[in-house]
Amino acid sequence: MFHIMPRIFASLPLTSLLIGTAGQPAFLVAPPALTALYVLLRDRFIRQRVGQSAWPSDGFARHVLVDDLGRLICMTLLGLPLFFAGHALRAMLLTA
């Protein structure tokens, strides 16, 4: 469960570049939205497994959620300039 998130976060800027190269700005919302859905479902799964245990376990679940959402925001903001770079690359290739 914790091994897949670094791969997902690493792929977000690449998908922004590919979406920019494809010239489809409407699809720019899909990867962060799907990642947020996965993060929220994973948080629910972690909290169900914690059950009625002590507060530190619930604190760990909160820490994981906040950390993942913070990284998601950073990767989404990093993807915007890459989208425009992909869009400029597309325009350059189409005019050549």
PDB file of C-alpha atoms in Angstrom:
ATOM      1  CA  MET A   1       0.000   0.000   0.000  1.00  0.00           C
ATOM      2  CA  PHE A   2       2.804   2.429   0.830  1.00  0.00           C
ATOM      3  CA  HIS A   3       5.050   1.339  -2.037  1.00  0.00           C
ATOM      4  CA  ILE A   4       2.775   2.511  -4.837  1.00  0.00           C
ATOM      5  CA  MET A   5       2.435   6.174  -3.841  1.00  0.00           C
ATOM      6  CA  PRO A   6       5.991   7.245  -4.813  1.00  0.00           C
ATOM      7  CA  ARG A   7       5.404   5.736  -8.252  1.00  0.00           C
ATOM      8  CA  ILE A   8       2.094   7.524  -8.627  1.00  0.00           C
ATOM      9  CA  PHE A   9       3.587  10.845  -7.536  1.00  0.00           C
ATOM     10  CA  ALA A  10       6.530  10.383  -9.908  1.00  0.00           C
ATOM     11  CA  SER A  11       4.186   9.774 -12.826  1.00  0.00           C
ATOM     12  CA  LEU A  12       2.033  12.889 -12.304  1.00  0.00           C
ATOM     13  CA  PRO A  13       4.461  15.402 -13.892  1.00  0.00           C
ATOM     14  CA  LEU A  14       5.031  13.031 -16.816  1.00  0.00           C
ATOM     15  CA  THR A  15       1.295  12.732 -17.417  1.00  0.00           C
ATOM     16  CA  SER A  16       0.993  16.531 -17.404  1.00  0.00           C
ATOM     17  CA  LEU A  17       3.704  16.721 -20.057  1.00  0.00           C
ATOM     18  CA  LEU A  18       1.987  14.051 -22.151  1.00  0.00           C
ATOM     19  CA  ILE A  19      -1.396  15.754 -21.829  1.00  0.00           C
ATOM     20  CA  GLY A  20       0.186  19.023 -22.952  1.00  0.00           C
ATOM     21  CA  THR A  21       1.810  17.265 -25.893  1.00  0.00           C
ATOM     22  CA  ALA A  22      -1.559  15.765 -26.822  1.00  0.00           C
ATOM     23  CA  GLY A  23      -3.181  19.198 -26.608  1.00  0.00           C
ATOM     24  CA  GLN A  24      -5.992  18.103 -24.302  1.00  0.00           C
ATOM     25  CA  PRO A  25      -6.176  20.557 -21.382  1.00  0.00           C
ATOM     26  CA  ALA A  26      -9.485  19.086 -20.173  1.00  0.00           C
ATOM     27  CA  PHE A  27      -7.684  15.871 -19.213  1.00  0.00           C
ATOM     28  CA  LEU A  28      -5.280  17.780 -16.963  1.00  0.00           C
ATOM     29  CA  VAL A  29      -7.730  17.361 -14.070  1.00  0.00           C
ATOM     30  CA  ALA A  30      -8.018  13.569 -14.306  1.00  0.00           C
ATOM     31  CA  PRO A  31      -4.657  12.339 -12.872  1.00  0.00           C
ATOM     32  CA  PRO A  32      -4.739  14.487  -9.687  1.00  0.00           C
ATOM     33  CA  ALA A  33      -8.424  13.693  -9.169  1.00  0.00           C
ATOM     34  CA  LEU A  34      -7.834   9.946  -9.476  1.00  0.00           C
ATOM     35  CA  THR A  35      -4.816  10.193  -7.175  1.00  0.00           C
ATOM     36  CA  ALA A  36      -6.865  12.114  -4.583  1.00  0.00           C
ATOM     37  CA  LEU A  37      -9.576   9.462  -4.781  1.00  0.00           C
ATOM     38  CA  TYR A  38      -6.982   6.740  -4.194  1.00  0.00           C
ATOM     39  CA  VAL A  39      -5.450   8.661  -1.265  1.00  0.00           C
ATOM     40  CA  LEU A  40      -8.851   9.140   0.387  1.00  0.00           C
ATOM     41  CA  LEU A  41      -9.819   5.497  -0.111  1.00  0.00           C
ATOM     42  CA  ARG A  42      -6.468   4.423   1.314  1.00  0.00           C
ATOM     43  CA  ASP A  43      -7.026   6.692   4.333  1.00  0.00           C
ATOM     44  CA  ARG A  44     -10.394   5.050   4.921  1.00  0.00           C
ATOM     45  CA  PHE A  45      -8.762   1.618   4.658  1.00  0.00           C
ATOM     46  CA  ILE A  46      -6.046   2.579   7.157  1.00  0.00           C
ATOM     47  CA  ARG A  47      -8.595   3.954   9.615  1.00  0.00           C
ATOM     48  CA  GLN A  48     -10.694   0.796   9.366  1.00  0.00           C
ATOM     49  CA  ARG A  49      -7.660  -1.314  10.159  1.00  0.00           C
ATOM     50  CA  VAL A  50      -6.805   0.894  13.145  1.00  0.00           C
ATOM     51  CA  GLY A  51     -10.168   0.144  14.747  1.00  0.00           C
ATOM     52  CA  GLN A  52     -10.489   0.985  18.431  1.00  0.00           C
ATOM     53  CA  SER A  53      -6.794   1.313  19.185  1.00  0.00           C
ATOM     54  CA  ALA A  54      -4.942   4.204  20.757  1.00  0.00           C
ATOM     55  CA  TRP A  55      -4.749   7.788  19.476  1.00  0.00           C
ATOM     56  CA  PRO A  56      -1.220   7.384  18.043  1.00  0.00           C
ATOM     57  CA  SER A  57      -2.590   5.017  15.402  1.00  0.00           C
ATOM     58  CA  ASP A  58      -5.215   7.559  14.396  1.00  0.00           C
ATOM     59  CA  GLY A  59      -2.494  10.201  14.386  1.00  0.00           C
ATOM     60  CA  PHE A  60      -0.476   8.055  12.000  1.00  0.00           C
ATOM     61  CA  ALA A  61      -3.465   7.812   9.669  1.00  0.00           C
ATOM     62  CA  ARG A  62      -3.837  11.601   9.744  1.00  0.00           C
ATOM     63  CA  HIS A  63      -0.118  12.053   9.124  1.00  0.00           C
ATOM     64  CA  VAL A  64      -0.224   9.776   6.079  1.00  0.00           C
ATOM     65  CA  LEU A  65      -3.262  11.590   4.673  1.00  0.00           C
ATOM     66  CA  VAL A  66      -1.828  15.084   5.163  1.00  0.00           C
ATOM     67  CA  ASP A  67       1.570  14.066   3.805  1.00  0.00           C
ATOM     68  CA  ASP A  68       0.067  12.490   0.691  1.00  0.00           C
ATOM     69  CA  LEU A  69      -2.273  15.431   0.038  1.00  0.00           C
ATOM     70  CA  GLY A  70       0.624  17.867   0.433  1.00  0.00           C
ATOM     71  CA  ARG A  71       2.701  15.913  -2.058  1.00  0.00           C
ATOM     72  CA  LEU A  72      -0.263  15.737  -4.419  1.00  0.00           C
ATOM     73  CA  ILE A  73      -0.617  19.522  -4.350  1.00  0.00           C
ATOM     74  CA  CYS A  74       3.107  19.969  -5.025  1.00  0.00           C
ATOM     75  CA  MET A  75       3.121  17.473  -7.898  1.00  0.00           C
ATOM     76  CA  THR A  76       0.019  19.064  -9.408  1.00  0.00           C
ATOM     77  CA  LEU A  77       1.589  22.523  -9.270  1.00  0.00           C
ATOM     78  CA  LEU A  78       4.806  21.126 -10.739  1.00  0.00           C
ATOM     79  CA  GLY A  79       2.796  19.604 -13.569  1.00  0.00           C
ATOM     80  CA  LEU A  80       1.358  22.923 -14.757  1.00  0.00           C
ATOM     81  CA  PRO A  81       4.599  24.322 -16.235  1.00  0.00           C
ATOM     82  CA  LEU A  82       5.282  20.909 -17.741  1.00  0.00           C
ATOM     83  CA  PHE A  83       1.851  20.979 -19.360  1.00  0.00           C
ATOM     84  CA  PHE A  84       2.667  24.321 -20.965  1.00  0.00           C
ATOM     85  CA  ALA A  85       6.062  22.981 -22.054  1.00  0.00           C
ATOM     86  CA  GLY A  86       4.343  20.020 -23.703  1.00  0.00           C
ATOM     87  CA  HIS A  87       1.840  22.342 -25.335  1.00  0.00           C
ATOM     88  CA  ALA A  88       4.665  24.532 -26.675  1.00  0.00           C
ATOM     89  CA  LEU A  89       6.459  21.426 -27.952  1.00  0.00           C
ATOM     90  CA  ARG A  90       3.281  20.363 -29.752  1.00  0.00           C
ATOM     91  CA  ALA A  91       2.868  23.788 -31.321  1.00  0.00           C
ATOM     92  CA  MET A  92       6.517  23.798 -32.382  1.00  0.00           C
ATOM     93  CA  LEU A  93       6.260  20.350 -33.959  1.00  0.00           C
ATOM     94  CA  LEU A  94       3.011  21.154 -35.755  1.00  0.00           C
ATOM     95  CA  THR A  95       4.377  24.333 -37.331  1.00  0.00           C
ATOM     96  CA  ALA A  96       7.617  22.690 -38.486  1.00  0.00           C
TER      97      ALA A  96
END
